[in-house]
Short mmCIF file of C-alpha atoms in Angstrom, two decimals:
data_model
loop_
_atom_site.label_atom_id
_atom_site.label_comp_id
_atom_site.label_asym_id
_atom_site.label_seq_id
_atom_site.Cartn_x
_atom_site.Cartn_y
_atom_site.Cartn_z
CA MET A 1 50.40 30.12 37.85
CA SER A 2 47.63 31.92 36.02
CA ASN A 3 43.96 30.91 35.75
CA ALA A 4 44.66 30.27 32.18
CA ASP A 5 47.56 28.01 32.94
CA LYS A 6 45.50 26.30 35.62
CA PHE A 7 42.64 25.72 33.04
CA THR A 8 45.09 24.26 30.59
CA ALA A 9 46.43 21.88 33.23
CA ALA A 10 43.08 20.75 34.13
CA SER A 11 41.60 20.34 30.76
CA ASN A 12 44.53 18.82 28.84
CA VAL A 13 44.36 15.35 30.36
CA PRO A 14 42.90 12.12 29.33
CA PHE A 15 39.16 11.85 29.93
CA PRO A 16 38.57 9.98 33.27
CA THR A 17 37.19 6.58 32.42
CA ASP A 18 34.99 6.47 35.50
CA THR A 19 33.35 9.80 34.79
CA LEU A 20 29.89 10.08 33.28
CA PRO A 21 29.90 6.37 32.52
CA ASP A 22 26.48 6.40 31.20
CA HIS A 23 27.14 9.14 28.66
CA GLN A 24 30.29 7.81 26.98
CA VAL A 25 28.61 6.17 23.99
CA TYR A 26 27.50 8.20 20.85
CA GLU A 27 23.76 8.70 20.76
CA HIS A 28 22.07 9.08 17.35
CA PRO A 29 20.22 12.45 17.57
CA LEU A 30 17.61 11.21 15.00
CA VAL A 31 16.67 8.54 17.44
CA LYS A 32 17.41 10.17 20.87
CA ARG A 33 16.23 13.60 20.08
CA TYR A 34 13.69 13.51 17.33
CA ALA A 35 12.27 10.09 16.41
CA THR A 36 8.72 9.09 17.45
CA LYS A 37 7.99 6.08 19.50
CA GLU A 38 5.72 4.72 16.68
CA MET A 39 8.38 4.82 14.00
CA SER A 40 11.11 3.74 16.29
CA PHE A 41 9.03 0.64 17.13
CA VAL A 42 8.74 -0.30 13.56
CA TRP A 43 12.51 -0.45 13.13
CA SER A 44 13.15 -1.71 16.66
CA PRO A 45 14.83 -5.01 17.61
CA ALA A 46 11.68 -6.16 19.12
CA MET A 47 9.75 -5.74 15.88
CA LYS A 48 12.57 -7.16 13.75
CA PHE A 49 13.11 -10.35 15.64
CA THR A 50 9.62 -11.26 16.44
CA THR A 51 8.85 -10.81 12.71
CA TRP A 52 11.66 -13.38 12.17
CA ARG A 53 9.73 -15.73 14.38
CA LYS A 54 6.51 -15.06 12.66
CA LEU A 55 8.03 -15.77 9.27
CA TRP A 56 9.57 -19.10 10.60
CA THR A 57 6.14 -20.07 12.00
CA ALA A 58 4.32 -18.97 8.75
CA LEU A 59 6.85 -21.11 6.77
CA ALA A 60 6.44 -24.22 9.04
CA THR A 61 2.65 -23.76 8.93
CA ALA A 62 2.58 -23.72 5.17
CA GLU A 63 4.90 -26.58 4.84
CA GLN A 64 2.77 -28.76 7.17
CA GLU A 65 -0.41 -27.82 5.11
CA LEU A 66 1.49 -29.03 1.99
CA GLY A 67 2.37 -32.38 3.50
CA ILE A 68 5.67 -31.84 5.34
CA GLU A 69 5.76 -33.85 8.60
CA ILE A 70 5.39 -31.08 11.16
CA SER A 71 3.20 -31.61 14.12
CA ASP A 72 0.56 -29.45 15.50
CA GLU A 73 2.40 -29.38 18.73
CA GLN A 74 5.49 -28.01 17.19
CA LEU A 75 3.43 -25.37 15.47
CA ALA A 76 1.67 -24.48 18.76
CA GLU A 77 5.02 -24.23 20.63
CA MET A 78 6.31 -21.79 18.02
CA ARG A 79 3.09 -19.72 18.19
CA SER A 80 3.45 -19.56 21.97
CA LYS A 81 6.99 -18.18 21.85
CA LEU A 82 6.75 -15.58 19.12
CA TYR A 83 7.42 -12.86 21.67
CA ASP A 84 9.73 -14.69 24.05
CA VAL A 85 13.13 -13.55 22.72
CA ASP A 86 16.24 -13.90 24.86
CA PHE A 87 18.44 -11.36 23.29
CA GLU A 88 21.43 -12.15 25.60
CA PHE A 89 21.14 -15.71 24.56
CA ALA A 90 20.92 -14.72 20.79
CA GLU A 91 23.91 -12.53 20.97
CA LYS A 92 25.95 -15.31 22.70
CA LYS A 93 25.11 -17.76 19.94
CA GLU A 94 25.72 -15.19 17.20
CA ALA A 95 29.10 -14.58 18.69
CA GLU A 96 29.73 -18.39 18.71
CA PHE A 97 28.62 -18.97 15.04
CA ARG A 98 29.45 -15.49 13.69
CA HIS A 99 25.98 -15.51 12.08
CA ASP A 100 22.99 -13.43 13.33
CA VAL A 101 20.31 -15.59 11.74
CA MET A 102 21.57 -18.92 13.28
CA GLY A 103 22.00 -17.14 16.63
CA HIS A 104 18.27 -16.47 16.54
CA VAL A 105 17.41 -19.89 15.25
CA HIS A 106 18.95 -21.29 18.37
CA ALA A 107 17.34 -18.74 20.53
CA PHE A 108 13.94 -19.64 19.15
CA GLY A 109 14.79 -23.46 19.48
CA GLU A 110 15.75 -22.78 23.07
CA VAL A 111 12.39 -21.80 24.06
CA ALA A 112 10.52 -24.07 21.55
CA PRO A 113 12.72 -27.19 21.77
CA ALA A 114 10.08 -29.45 20.11
CA ALA A 115 10.10 -27.26 17.03
CA MET A 116 13.89 -26.85 16.90
CA PRO A 117 14.38 -29.58 14.17
CA ILE A 118 12.07 -27.76 11.74
CA ILE A 119 12.91 -24.13 12.34
CA HIS A 120 14.15 -22.45 9.14
CA LEU A 121 13.49 -25.66 7.24
CA GLY A 122 14.51 -25.09 3.58
CA ALA A 123 15.22 -21.35 4.13
CA THR A 124 18.17 -19.09 3.62
CA SER A 125 19.00 -16.05 5.80
CA CYS A 126 17.40 -13.69 3.35
CA TYR A 127 14.09 -15.45 3.98
CA VAL A 128 13.83 -13.84 7.33
CA GLY A 129 16.09 -10.83 6.57
CA ASP A 130 14.56 -9.48 3.41
CA ASN A 131 10.94 -10.44 4.08
CA THR A 132 11.18 -8.61 7.47
CA ASP A 133 12.69 -5.61 5.80
CA LEU A 134 9.58 -5.54 3.63
CA VAL A 135 7.28 -6.02 6.49
CA GLN A 136 8.92 -3.03 8.23
CA ILE A 137 8.79 -1.03 5.07
CA ARG A 138 5.12 -1.71 4.63
CA ASP A 139 4.29 -0.76 8.21
CA ALA A 140 6.40 2.28 8.01
CA LEU A 141 4.66 3.50 4.77
CA LEU A 142 1.25 2.90 6.47
CA LEU A 143 2.29 5.19 9.28
CA ILE A 144 3.65 7.81 6.78
CA LYS A 145 0.42 7.60 4.92
CA ARG A 146 -1.64 8.29 8.06
CA LYS A 147 0.39 11.31 8.94
CA LEU A 148 0.46 12.73 5.40
CA VAL A 149 -3.43 12.53 5.29
CA GLN A 150 -3.62 14.23 8.79
CA THR A 151 -1.18 16.97 7.60
CA ILE A 152 -3.05 17.62 4.43
CA ASP A 153 -6.31 17.94 6.50
CA ILE A 154 -4.64 20.50 8.79
CA LEU A 155 -3.43 22.54 5.89
CA LYS A 156 -6.93 22.34 4.37
CA LYS A 157 -8.35 24.28 7.35
CA PHE A 158 -5.65 26.84 7.00
CA ALA A 159 -6.27 27.30 3.12
CA VAL A 160 -10.07 27.68 3.66
CA LYS A 161 -9.63 30.25 6.48
CA TYR A 162 -7.38 32.55 4.32
CA ARG A 163 -8.86 31.67 0.96
CA ASP A 164 -9.53 35.31 0.22
CA LEU A 165 -6.83 37.23 2.01
CA PRO A 166 -4.88 39.05 -0.65
CA THR A 167 -1.05 38.81 -0.46
CA LEU A 168 1.82 39.56 -2.69
CA GLY A 169 2.88 36.91 -5.07
CA PHE A 170 6.66 36.49 -5.53
CA THR A 171 8.55 35.51 -8.65
CA HIS A 172 12.37 35.57 -8.35
CA TYR A 173 11.52 36.63 -4.67
CA GLN A 174 10.45 40.02 -6.25
CA PRO A 175 6.86 41.42 -5.85
CA ALA A 176 4.50 40.06 -8.57
CA GLN A 177 0.77 39.83 -9.07
CA LEU A 178 -1.39 39.30 -6.05
CA THR A 179 -2.51 35.79 -4.93
CA THR A 180 -4.10 34.83 -1.63
CA VAL A 181 -2.62 33.24 1.55
CA GLY A 182 -4.97 30.30 1.20
CA LYS A 183 -4.03 29.87 -2.61
CA ARG A 184 -0.34 29.63 -1.66
CA CYS A 185 -1.11 26.99 0.90
CA THR A 186 -2.83 24.85 -1.81
CA LEU A 187 0.52 24.84 -3.63
CA TRP A 188 2.05 23.16 -0.61
CA MET A 189 -0.93 20.77 -0.36
CA GLN A 190 -0.80 19.80 -3.93
CA ASP A 191 2.85 18.63 -3.50
CA LEU A 192 1.86 16.51 -0.52
CA LEU A 193 -1.14 15.15 -2.44
CA ILE A 194 1.16 13.89 -4.99
CA ASP A 195 3.41 12.30 -2.44
CA LEU A 196 0.40 10.63 -0.89
CA SER A 197 -0.34 9.09 -4.25
CA ASN A 198 3.10 7.82 -4.52
CA VAL A 199 2.93 6.43 -0.99
CA ASP A 200 -0.31 4.61 -1.88
CA ARG A 201 1.31 3.15 -4.98
CA GLU A 202 4.18 1.77 -3.06
CA ILE A 203 1.95 0.26 -0.40
CA ASN A 204 -0.14 -1.40 -3.06
CA ASP A 205 2.68 -2.56 -5.20
CA LEU A 206 5.12 -3.60 -2.50
CA PRO A 207 5.75 -7.38 -2.87
CA MET A 208 7.03 -9.89 -0.46
CA ARG A 209 10.21 -11.61 -1.31
CA GLY A 210 8.65 -15.00 -0.42
CA VAL A 211 10.10 -18.37 -0.42
CA LYS A 212 13.00 -18.24 -2.92
CA GLY A 213 15.99 -20.12 -1.47
CA THR A 214 19.67 -19.25 -1.64
CA THR A 215 19.94 -17.91 -5.18
CA GLY A 216 16.36 -17.44 -5.99
CA THR A 217 15.78 -20.86 -7.76
CA GLN A 218 13.91 -22.38 -4.87
CA ALA A 219 16.03 -25.55 -5.28
CA SER A 220 15.92 -26.41 -1.54
CA PHE A 221 12.15 -26.36 -1.51
CA LEU A 222 12.07 -28.42 -4.70
CA GLU A 223 14.15 -30.95 -2.94
CA LEU A 224 11.97 -30.70 0.24
CA PHE A 225 8.82 -31.45 -1.79
CA ASP A 226 10.52 -34.24 -3.99
CA GLY A 227 10.36 -32.27 -7.12
CA ASP A 228 6.82 -31.17 -6.95
CA HIS A 229 6.79 -27.71 -8.65
CA ASP A 230 3.23 -27.06 -7.74
CA LYS A 231 3.82 -27.40 -4.14
CA VAL A 232 6.81 -25.16 -4.22
CA LYS A 233 4.65 -22.50 -5.91
CA ALA A 234 1.77 -23.12 -3.47
CA LEU A 235 4.15 -22.79 -0.56
CA ASN A 236 5.46 -19.39 -1.79
CA LYS A 237 1.87 -18.20 -2.23
CA ARG A 238 0.72 -19.46 1.09
CA VAL A 239 3.47 -17.86 3.11
CA CYS A 240 2.76 -14.52 1.53
CA GLU A 241 -0.90 -14.98 2.40
CA LEU A 242 -0.02 -15.78 6.07
CA MET A 243 2.17 -12.60 6.33
CA ASN A 244 -0.65 -10.38 4.87
CA PHE A 245 1.04 -9.67 1.48
CA LYS A 246 -1.09 -9.61 -1.72
CA LYS A 247 1.78 -10.30 -4.03
CA THR A 248 5.27 -11.78 -4.14
CA ILE A 249 8.05 -10.60 -6.27
CA PRO A 250 8.04 -12.84 -9.42
CA VAL A 251 11.77 -13.57 -9.53
CA SER A 252 14.83 -12.80 -7.33
CA GLY A 253 18.49 -13.63 -6.74
CA GLN A 254 19.26 -14.31 -3.17
CA THR A 255 17.54 -10.93 -2.21
CA TYR A 256 14.66 -8.98 -3.57
CA THR A 257 15.81 -6.45 -6.03
CA ARG A 258 17.37 -3.46 -4.32
CA LYS A 259 15.53 -1.24 -6.81
CA ILE A 260 12.66 -1.48 -4.44
CA ASP A 261 14.78 0.33 -1.81
CA TYR A 262 15.54 3.10 -4.28
CA MET A 263 11.89 3.48 -5.16
CA VAL A 264 10.80 3.58 -1.46
CA LEU A 265 13.53 6.19 -0.57
CA SER A 266 12.59 8.11 -3.56
CA VAL A 267 8.96 8.42 -2.30
CA LEU A 268 10.34 9.62 1.13
CA SER A 269 12.56 12.06 -0.71
CA GLY A 270 9.65 13.40 -2.46
CA ILE A 271 7.95 14.09 0.85
CA ALA A 272 11.06 15.69 2.12
CA GLN A 273 11.11 17.97 -1.03
CA SER A 274 7.56 19.06 -0.45
CA ALA A 275 8.25 19.82 3.35
CA TYR A 276 11.46 21.87 2.45
CA LYS A 277 9.42 23.92 -0.10
CA MET A 278 6.70 24.66 2.31
CA CYS A 279 8.98 25.47 5.25
CA GLY A 280 11.36 27.48 3.14
CA ASP A 281 8.32 29.71 2.26
CA ILE A 282 7.40 30.01 5.79
CA ARG A 283 10.95 31.02 6.91
CA LEU A 284 10.79 33.77 4.12
CA LEU A 285 7.40 34.84 5.24
CA SER A 286 8.51 34.81 8.82
CA ASN A 287 11.23 37.26 7.91
CA LEU A 288 8.54 39.61 6.38
CA LYS A 289 6.50 39.26 9.62
CA GLU A 290 3.58 38.13 7.62
CA VAL A 291 3.33 34.57 8.91
CA GLU A 292 4.83 32.90 11.91
CA GLU A 293 5.00 29.33 13.02
CA PRO A 294 3.80 28.45 16.65
CA PHE A 295 5.87 29.88 19.36
CA SER A 296 5.27 28.73 22.89
CA LYS A 297 4.97 31.15 25.85
CA THR A 298 8.24 30.08 27.34
CA GLN A 299 10.13 29.49 24.10
CA ILE A 300 13.50 31.15 23.74
CA GLY A 301 14.48 32.24 20.17
CA SER A 302 18.00 33.21 20.79
CA SER A 303 20.31 32.71 23.83
CA ALA A 304 21.70 36.19 23.11
CA MET A 305 18.95 38.13 21.37
CA ALA A 306 15.99 37.75 23.71
CA TYR A 307 13.51 39.51 21.35
CA LYS A 308 13.91 36.93 18.47
CA ARG A 309 11.30 34.63 17.27
CA ASN A 310 13.04 32.22 14.96
CA PRO A 311 11.18 29.69 12.80
CA MET A 312 13.02 26.84 14.43
CA ARG A 313 10.55 24.21 13.60
CA SER A 314 10.69 25.06 9.88
CA GLU A 315 14.36 25.14 10.07
CA ARG A 316 14.49 21.75 11.56
CA VAL A 317 12.17 20.42 8.77
CA CYS A 318 14.60 21.80 6.21
CA SER A 319 17.65 20.31 7.86
CA LEU A 320 16.12 16.83 8.11
CA ALA A 321 14.67 17.01 4.55
CA ARG A 322 18.02 17.92 3.16
CA TYR A 323 19.26 14.64 4.66
CA VAL A 324 16.51 12.59 3.37
CA MET A 325 16.75 13.98 -0.09
CA GLY A 326 20.22 12.54 -0.40
CA LEU A 327 19.35 9.04 0.53
CA PRO A 328 18.08 7.75 -2.84
CA ASN A 329 21.59 8.26 -4.32
CA ALA A 330 22.79 5.76 -1.71
CA ALA A 331 20.02 3.24 -2.72
CA ALA A 332 20.76 3.81 -6.43
CA ASN A 333 24.39 2.97 -5.90
CA THR A 334 23.64 0.02 -3.81
CA HIS A 335 21.31 -1.51 -6.39
CA ALA A 336 23.57 -0.89 -9.28
CA SER A 337 26.60 -2.51 -7.57
CA GLN A 338 24.92 -5.79 -6.71
CA TRP A 339 26.78 -8.50 -8.59
CA PHE A 340 24.76 -11.38 -10.08
CA GLU A 341 22.54 -12.91 -7.50
CA ARG A 342 23.80 -10.97 -4.54
CA THR A 343 26.83 -9.35 -2.79
CA LEU A 344 26.82 -8.40 0.97
CA ASP A 345 27.96 -4.91 0.26
CA ASP A 346 24.34 -3.90 0.48
CA SER A 347 23.88 -4.98 4.11
CA ALA A 348 25.54 -2.21 6.17
CA ILE A 349 24.25 0.73 4.25
CA ARG A 350 20.65 -0.63 4.14
CA ARG A 351 20.68 -0.98 7.93
CA ILE A 352 21.26 2.73 8.00
CA VAL A 353 19.45 4.38 5.19
CA LEU A 354 16.07 2.58 5.33
CA PRO A 355 15.36 3.19 9.05
CA GLU A 356 16.72 6.65 9.05
CA GLY A 357 14.71 7.71 5.93
CA PHE A 358 11.61 6.70 7.56
CA LEU A 359 12.45 7.95 11.03
CA ALA A 360 13.41 11.51 9.51
CA VAL A 361 10.19 11.73 7.37
CA ASP A 362 7.99 10.67 10.16
CA VAL A 363 9.47 13.55 12.31
CA ILE A 364 9.11 15.91 9.35
CA LEU A 365 5.33 15.08 9.16
CA ASN A 366 4.89 15.53 12.80
CA LEU A 367 6.41 18.98 12.48
CA LEU A 368 4.38 19.91 9.44
CA SER A 369 1.14 19.17 11.29
CA ASN A 370 2.37 21.11 14.30
CA ILE A 371 3.41 24.06 12.11
CA GLY A 372 0.25 23.99 10.12
CA ASP A 373 -2.03 23.66 13.05
CA GLY A 374 -0.45 26.85 14.71
CA LEU A 375 0.54 28.78 11.84
CA HIS A 376 -0.26 32.53 12.63
CA VAL A 377 -1.01 35.15 9.96
CA TRP A 378 -0.76 38.87 10.59
CA PRO A 379 -3.27 40.29 8.09
CA ASN A 380 -2.41 44.01 8.68
CA VAL A 381 1.20 43.35 7.84
CA VAL A 382 0.20 41.27 4.72
CA ARG A 383 -1.99 44.29 3.59
CA ALA A 384 0.69 46.80 4.28
CA HIS A 385 3.01 44.91 1.88
CA VAL A 386 0.40 44.56 -0.58
CA MET A 387 -0.44 48.22 -0.51
CA ALA A 388 3.14 49.18 -0.90
CA GLU A 389 3.19 47.55 -4.38
CA LEU A 390 -0.33 47.49 -5.48
CA PRO A 391 -0.40 51.21 -6.79
CA PHE A 392 2.02 50.18 -9.41
CA MET A 393 -0.02 47.10 -10.48
CA ALA A 394 -3.15 49.17 -10.55
CA THR A 395 -1.97 51.64 -13.07
CA GLU A 396 -2.99 49.59 -16.12
CA VAL A 397 -6.61 49.44 -14.70
CA ILE A 398 -6.44 53.24 -14.05
CA LEU A 399 -5.31 53.86 -17.60
CA MET A 400 -7.94 51.83 -19.12
CA GLU A 401 -10.77 53.57 -17.19
CA CYS A 402 -9.37 57.01 -18.19
CA VAL A 403 -9.36 56.09 -21.80
CA LYS A 404 -12.95 54.85 -21.64
CA ALA A 405 -13.77 58.20 -20.14
CA GLY A 406 -12.38 59.87 -23.21
CA GLY A 407 -8.69 60.30 -22.21
CA ASP A 408 -5.65 60.18 -24.57
CA ARG A 409 -4.04 56.77 -24.09
CA GLN A 410 -0.47 58.08 -24.96
CA GLU A 411 -0.59 61.18 -22.79
CA LEU A 412 -2.04 59.21 -19.85
CA HIS A 413 0.66 56.55 -20.22
CA GLU A 414 3.42 59.03 -20.18
CA ALA A 415 1.89 60.65 -17.00
CA ILE A 416 1.64 57.41 -15.22
CA ARG A 417 5.26 56.57 -16.23
CA VAL A 418 6.53 59.87 -14.73
CA HIS A 419 4.52 59.51 -11.56
CA SER A 420 5.74 56.01 -11.18
CA MET A 421 9.35 56.73 -11.46
CA ASP A 422 8.90 59.70 -9.01
CA ALA A 423 7.10 57.48 -6.51
CA GLY A 424 9.64 54.78 -6.88
CA ALA A 425 12.45 57.40 -6.26
CA VAL A 426 10.56 58.41 -3.01
CA VAL A 427 10.23 54.71 -1.72
CA LYS A 428 13.89 53.59 -2.64
CA GLY A 429 15.69 56.96 -2.14
CA GLU A 430 13.90 58.44 0.89
CA GLY A 431 12.39 55.32 2.51
CA LYS A 432 8.95 56.73 2.54
CA PRO A 433 5.68 54.95 1.59
CA ASN A 434 4.40 54.63 -1.99
CA ASP A 435 2.64 57.84 -2.81
CA LEU A 436 1.70 57.02 -6.43
CA MET A 437 -1.99 57.22 -5.71
CA GLU A 438 -1.67 60.63 -4.22
CA ARG A 439 0.18 61.78 -7.28
CA ILE A 440 -2.55 60.51 -9.60
CA ALA A 441 -5.23 61.96 -7.28
CA LYS A 442 -3.76 65.50 -7.75
CA ASP A 443 -3.14 65.22 -11.54
CA PRO A 444 -6.09 66.69 -13.48
CA LEU A 445 -5.42 64.21 -16.47
CA PHE A 446 -6.92 61.54 -14.26
CA GLN A 447 -9.88 63.61 -12.98
CA LYS A 448 -12.46 61.28 -14.37
CA VAL A 449 -11.39 58.49 -12.00
CA HIS A 450 -10.53 60.51 -8.78
CA ASP A 451 -13.80 59.66 -7.18
CA LYS A 452 -13.29 55.92 -7.47
CA LEU A 453 -9.45 55.49 -7.02
CA ASP A 454 -9.99 53.84 -3.57
CA GLU A 455 -12.29 51.15 -4.97
CA MET A 456 -10.04 50.64 -8.03
CA ILE A 457 -7.12 49.53 -5.78
CA ASP A 458 -9.08 47.14 -3.64
CA PRO A 459 -6.60 44.18 -3.37
CA ILE A 460 -9.31 41.53 -3.81
CA LEU A 461 -9.77 42.83 -7.37
CA PHE A 462 -6.22 41.85 -8.18
CA VAL A 463 -6.15 38.11 -7.18
CA GLY A 464 -7.71 36.76 -10.27
CA ARG A 465 -9.41 33.24 -9.57
CA ALA A 466 -7.26 32.57 -6.54
CA THR A 467 -10.16 32.37 -4.08
CA GLU A 468 -12.21 30.32 -6.58
CA GLN A 469 -9.12 28.06 -7.19
CA VAL A 470 -8.96 27.31 -3.42
CA ASP A 471 -12.55 26.36 -3.33
CA GLU A 472 -12.26 24.09 -6.37
CA PHE A 473 -9.08 22.47 -5.18
CA ILE A 474 -10.52 21.71 -1.92
CA SER A 475 -13.75 20.41 -3.23
CA ASP A 476 -12.40 18.50 -6.24
CA GLU A 477 -8.93 17.08 -4.94
CA ILE A 478 -8.70 17.36 -1.16
CA ASN A 479 -12.17 16.37 0.10
CA PRO A 480 -12.43 13.17 -1.75
CA VAL A 481 -8.97 12.03 -0.43
CA ILE A 482 -10.04 13.01 3.22
CA GLU A 483 -13.24 11.00 2.79
CA ILE A 484 -11.46 7.90 1.39
CA ASN A 485 -9.06 8.03 4.34
CA LYS A 486 -11.51 9.24 6.96
CA SER A 487 -10.72 6.20 9.19
CA LEU A 488 -7.20 7.65 9.61
CA MET A 489 -8.23 11.08 10.67
CA ASP A 490 -8.97 10.15 14.35
CA VAL A 491 -5.98 7.99 15.00
CA GLN A 492 -3.81 9.99 17.42
CA SER A 493 -0.10 9.86 17.32
CA VAL A 494 1.70 8.65 20.37
CA ASP A 495 4.17 11.67 20.28
CA ASP A 496 3.92 15.39 19.87
CA VAL A 497 6.65 17.95 18.94
CA ASN A 498 8.54 18.44 22.19
CA VAL A 499 11.78 20.16 21.03
#
C-alpha cells in the first residue's frame, strides 16, 4: 500500500466526533479575529439585555410618576437587579414560551419578584427590542465618532510634515502635474471630515422609538391611563428623557421606520468608501516604493517570498470596506419590503447587518489610525520619480524664458518637440533615465537659459498652491473640528491592531 493510498484511507473517514471538541463550531472572523472589545461590548448580550431591564425600569418609573399604582419598593427592586441576568433561566423560559422577550420578562421577575406584576406593563416586544437597537446604534456612533476624530488628527500630523514635499500627481494613473505628499493626504482627510459631519448628524437626529404600543397607536397606554391623552404623551416624553434621548420618532407602526437603519448603514458605508480610497492609494504608492505602511520587525510579508513587504493592513481595510459598502442595499430592501405596520422579515437580517456594519467600521478606523501613525515616506524615491517626469513638464517654462530672451517661439517649440521625442525613446526603448535636460543644455538654441536650467526645474516650483492649500485646510477646516472635539483626543482605545 503506497503512502498516497495510506493518506486516502486516513483522510477519507467521517470526522471523529470526540476530536477537537472546542473547535467544531463556526467562529465569525469579524468577532474572533478583528473586532475590538469596545464595539463588541456595545452589541453584546450583556449590553442588550441589561438595556431591556433599564427600559422596563424607565417605563415603570414614568408610569408611577403619572399616577399608575407602582410602589417605590417595586422600582427599587428593579433598579437593584438591572445587571443580575440569569441567561440560562431566560433561555429555558424562551424555549418554553417560544418568545425571547417573555423569557427575559420572567428572568427579570425571578430576581425582582415584587416587581413581576408591573414589568412590561402596557408595552409590546418592540418597546424593548427597537429602543435597545437605537441605544446600541447611538453608543456605537459615539464610538465611531471618537475614532474618526482621532484618525483625522493623526493624518493631520502627516499632512503637515509633508506639506511641501513635491510628488507626482496622477490622473488615469498616469503621471500628471506635481502635487505634494501632504496635499494628497488632505484629500483623504476631507473625505473623513465629510463622514464625521454625517456621523454627527445621525447622532443628533437619532430618535428613540419611545412608547408606541403594538401598532404605533399607543392604544394600550391610552387604556392604562383611562383615556387621558396628555398622560400618554407625557409618558412617551418622560421615558425618552430617562433613556437620555432628546427626541422621539413622531409616528411609528409597530417598529421605528427601517429607513433609519438604511441611513445609519449609509453613513458607515461612507466611512468605508473613504477608507478604501485612502488605502487603495497607499497600496499603489507602496508598489512604487514611495510610501509604506508600518511593518513590524518580525512581520512576515510572504510565506514563500521572504523579501516582501506587503501592505497587508491597507488590504485588510479594503477587504472589510468592500463588505460594509454593500450593507446599505440590504437595509434598503428591508425597509422597502415592510408591509403596513410591520412584518417580521426584518428581524434576522437586522441582527446581522447592524452589528457587523459597526464592528467592521470600528476595525477599519483602528487600522487607519495605525497606518497613518506609522506611514513611512521615502523622499529620495519620491524625488526620483518626480525628476523622471519633470523635464517634460518644465518645457513650457523653458520655452517662455527663451522667448522672453529674444528667441523664436516656433523654432524653439519644434526643437523641444524633437528633443522630447528622442528623450522619450531613450526612456521607453532603452530603459535609461530621462536625458531631456542634457539635450537642451547642449542645444545652442537654448543658450540664454543654460545657466539657470537647474533652478528652473526645482520641483517645488511646479506644485502650484499645494503647500498653501495644506496650511489653509488644516487651519480652516481641521483645527476647528479638533478643538470642538478635544475631549475625545485623550480617550485611549482598549484594543490596538494585533494582526
